Amino acid sequence: MGYFSTGVTRDKLMVLYGLKSLGMQPTKAQLADFFCIYDLLGYFEVQNASYELEEEGLISAVPRPYGQAYFVTPQGEQTLDMFAVELPSSLRDKIAARAKEHAPKLISQTRFSARTERAGEHARRVILRAMEPHGELLRIELLLPDEASARHACSVWEERSEAVFSAVYNELTRE
């Protein structure tokens, strides 16, 4: 029978492996959601493992428009290369499969943001953002007359943001 990591060491290896498998830079909350949604690790285990990995220099955070984004450092890559085999292959396969399934959702969350806030008795302010890894590409704030129109604007933002950006860009750059 092979030796496999247990406890905090296992949790840290799982977080490293999951972060690498996602192939993008999620926030700590997104990383925790990923592990919790698929019952891979609990919230506190992810938070504890992430904290320790960051303290050890195996993962690091960089500011992004959508929040602090985490990635595996070169030292973390080396550690993962040496010790990933201590996770059972069935667990590695499960993490990789769930990461492949979940990554598009996380990528979408890091590219588009839509939220509403009160702006009066009935009016709502809608804040729509399109983001690139290193900054906001477009930010639009609209004052809409009611909650229904604000919810609708938020719900269609991701699918219509490219057309909105193109229209604004074309108008502002034409002579």
Coordinates of C-alpha atoms in Angstrom, one line a residue:
M1 CA 0.0 0.0 0.0
G2 CA 1.4 3.4 -1.0
Y3 CA 1.9 6.3 1.4
F4 CA -0.5 9.3 0.9
S5 CA -0.5 12.6 2.7
T6 CA -3.0 13.3 5.4
G7 CA -4.3 16.3 7.3
V8 CA -3.0 19.8 6.6
T9 CA -0.2 18.5 4.2
R10 CA -2.9 16.8 2.1
D11 CA -5.1 19.9 2.2
K12 CA -2.1 22.0 1.0
L13 CA -1.3 19.6 -1.8
M14 CA -4.9 19.6 -2.9
V15 CA -5.1 23.4 -2.9
L16 CA -1.8 23.6 -4.9
Y17 CA -3.1 20.9 -7.3
G18 CA -6.5 22.6 -7.7
L19 CA -5.0 26.0 -8.2
K20 CA -2.7 24.7 -10.9
S21 CA -5.5 22.6 -12.5
L22 CA -7.8 25.6 -12.8
G23 CA -5.4 27.3 -15.1
M24 CA -6.3 30.8 -14.1
Q25 CA -5.9 33.1 -11.1
P26 CA -8.9 32.9 -8.8
T27 CA -9.6 34.9 -5.7
K28 CA -9.3 33.1 -2.4
A29 CA -13.2 33.1 -2.2
Q30 CA -13.4 31.6 -5.7
L31 CA -10.9 28.9 -4.8
A32 CA -12.8 28.1 -1.6
D33 CA -16.1 27.9 -3.6
F34 CA -14.5 25.6 -6.1
F35 CA -13.4 23.1 -3.4
C36 CA -16.6 23.4 -1.4
I37 CA -19.0 23.1 -4.4
Y38 CA -17.5 19.8 -5.3
D39 CA -17.1 18.5 -1.7
L40 CA -13.3 18.3 -2.2
L41 CA -12.4 20.3 0.9
G42 CA -14.2 22.4 3.5
Y43 CA -14.1 26.2 3.6
F44 CA -11.9 26.5 6.6
E45 CA -9.5 23.8 5.3
V46 CA -9.1 25.8 2.1
Q47 CA -8.5 29.0 4.0
N48 CA -6.0 27.5 6.3
A49 CA -4.1 25.7 3.6
S50 CA -4.1 28.8 1.4
Y51 CA -2.7 30.9 4.3
E52 CA 0.0 28.4 5.0
L53 CA 0.9 28.1 1.3
E54 CA 1.2 31.8 1.0
E55 CA 3.3 32.1 4.2
E56 CA 5.6 29.4 2.7
G57 CA 5.9 31.2 -0.6
L58 CA 4.2 28.4 -2.6
I59 CA 1.3 30.6 -3.7
S60 CA 1.2 34.3 -4.1
A61 CA -1.5 37.0 -4.7
V62 CA -1.5 39.8 -7.2
P63 CA -4.1 42.6 -7.4
R64 CA -6.6 42.3 -10.2
P65 CA -9.7 44.3 -11.0
Y66 CA -11.8 41.5 -9.6
G67 CA -9.8 41.2 -6.3
Q68 CA -6.6 39.5 -5.0
A69 CA -5.8 36.7 -7.5
Y70 CA -3.8 33.7 -6.4
F71 CA -1.3 31.7 -8.4
V72 CA 1.2 28.9 -7.9
T73 CA 4.8 30.4 -7.6
P74 CA 7.8 28.7 -9.2
Q75 CA 8.7 27.3 -5.8
G76 CA 5.1 25.9 -5.5
E77 CA 5.4 24.4 -8.9
Q78 CA 8.6 22.6 -7.8
T79 CA 6.9 21.4 -4.6
L80 CA 3.9 20.2 -6.6
D81 CA 6.1 18.3 -9.1
M82 CA 7.9 16.5 -6.2
F83 CA 4.9 15.7 -4.0
A84 CA 1.7 15.5 -6.1
V85 CA 2.1 11.8 -6.3
E86 CA 1.4 11.7 -2.5
L87 CA -2.2 12.5 -3.5
P88 CA -4.1 9.4 -4.7
S89 CA -4.4 9.4 -8.5
S90 CA -8.2 9.1 -8.2
L91 CA -8.2 12.4 -6.1
R92 CA -5.9 14.1 -8.6
D93 CA -8.1 13.0 -11.5
K94 CA -11.2 14.2 -9.6
I95 CA -9.7 17.6 -8.9
A96 CA -8.5 18.0 -12.5
A97 CA -11.9 17.0 -13.9
R98 CA -13.8 19.4 -11.6
A99 CA -11.3 22.2 -12.4
K100 CA -11.9 21.7 -16.1
E101 CA -15.6 21.9 -15.6
H102 CA -15.5 24.9 -13.2
A103 CA -12.8 27.1 -14.8
P104 CA -15.1 28.6 -17.5
K105 CA -17.4 29.9 -14.7
L106 CA -14.5 31.4 -12.8
I107 CA -13.1 33.0 -15.9
S108 CA -16.4 34.6 -16.6
Q109 CA -16.5 36.0 -13.0
T110 CA -13.1 37.5 -13.5
R111 CA -14.1 39.2 -16.8
F112 CA -17.5 40.5 -16.1
S113 CA -19.1 42.1 -13.1
A114 CA -22.6 43.5 -12.7
R115 CA -24.2 44.7 -9.5
T116 CA -27.0 47.1 -8.4
E117 CA -27.4 49.4 -5.5
R118 CA -30.1 51.7 -4.2
A119 CA -30.1 55.2 -5.7
G120 CA -33.4 56.4 -4.3
E121 CA -36.8 55.1 -3.3
H122 CA -37.3 53.1 -6.5
A123 CA -34.3 54.0 -8.6
R124 CA -31.3 51.6 -8.8
R125 CA -27.7 52.3 -9.9
V126 CA -26.3 49.5 -12.0
I127 CA -22.5 49.1 -12.2
L128 CA -21.4 47.1 -15.2
R129 CA -17.7 46.1 -15.6
A130 CA -15.7 44.4 -18.3
M131 CA -12.2 43.5 -17.1
E132 CA -8.9 42.3 -18.4
P133 CA -6.3 40.7 -16.1
H134 CA -4.5 44.0 -15.5
G135 CA -7.3 46.5 -15.4
E136 CA -10.9 47.5 -16.2
L137 CA -11.6 47.6 -19.8
L138 CA -15.0 49.3 -19.4
R139 CA -17.1 50.5 -16.5
I140 CA -20.6 51.8 -17.0
E141 CA -22.8 53.2 -14.3
L142 CA -26.4 53.6 -15.1
L143 CA -29.3 55.0 -13.1
L144 CA -32.4 52.9 -13.9
P145 CA -35.9 53.6 -12.7
D146 CA -36.7 50.4 -11.0
E147 CA -35.3 47.1 -9.7
A148 CA -36.7 45.0 -12.5
S149 CA -34.9 47.0 -15.2
A150 CA -31.7 46.9 -13.1
R151 CA -31.9 43.1 -12.7
H152 CA -32.4 42.7 -16.4
A153 CA -29.4 44.9 -17.2
C154 CA -27.2 42.8 -14.9
S155 CA -28.5 39.5 -16.3
V156 CA -27.7 40.4 -19.9
W157 CA -24.4 42.2 -19.3
E158 CA -22.1 39.3 -19.9
E159 CA -23.6 38.3 -23.2
R160 CA -24.0 41.8 -24.5
S161 CA -20.9 43.4 -23.1
E162 CA -18.8 42.8 -26.3
A163 CA -21.4 44.6 -28.4
V164 CA -21.6 47.5 -25.9
F165 CA -17.8 47.8 -25.8
S166 CA -17.5 47.7 -29.6
A167 CA -20.2 50.4 -30.0
V168 CA -18.5 52.7 -27.4
Y169 CA -15.1 52.1 -28.8
N170 CA -16.2 52.7 -32.4
E171 CA -17.9 55.9 -31.5
L172 CA -15.0 57.3 -29.5
T173 CA -12.3 56.4 -32.1
R174 CA -14.0 57.4 -35.3
E175 CA -12.9 60.7 -36.9

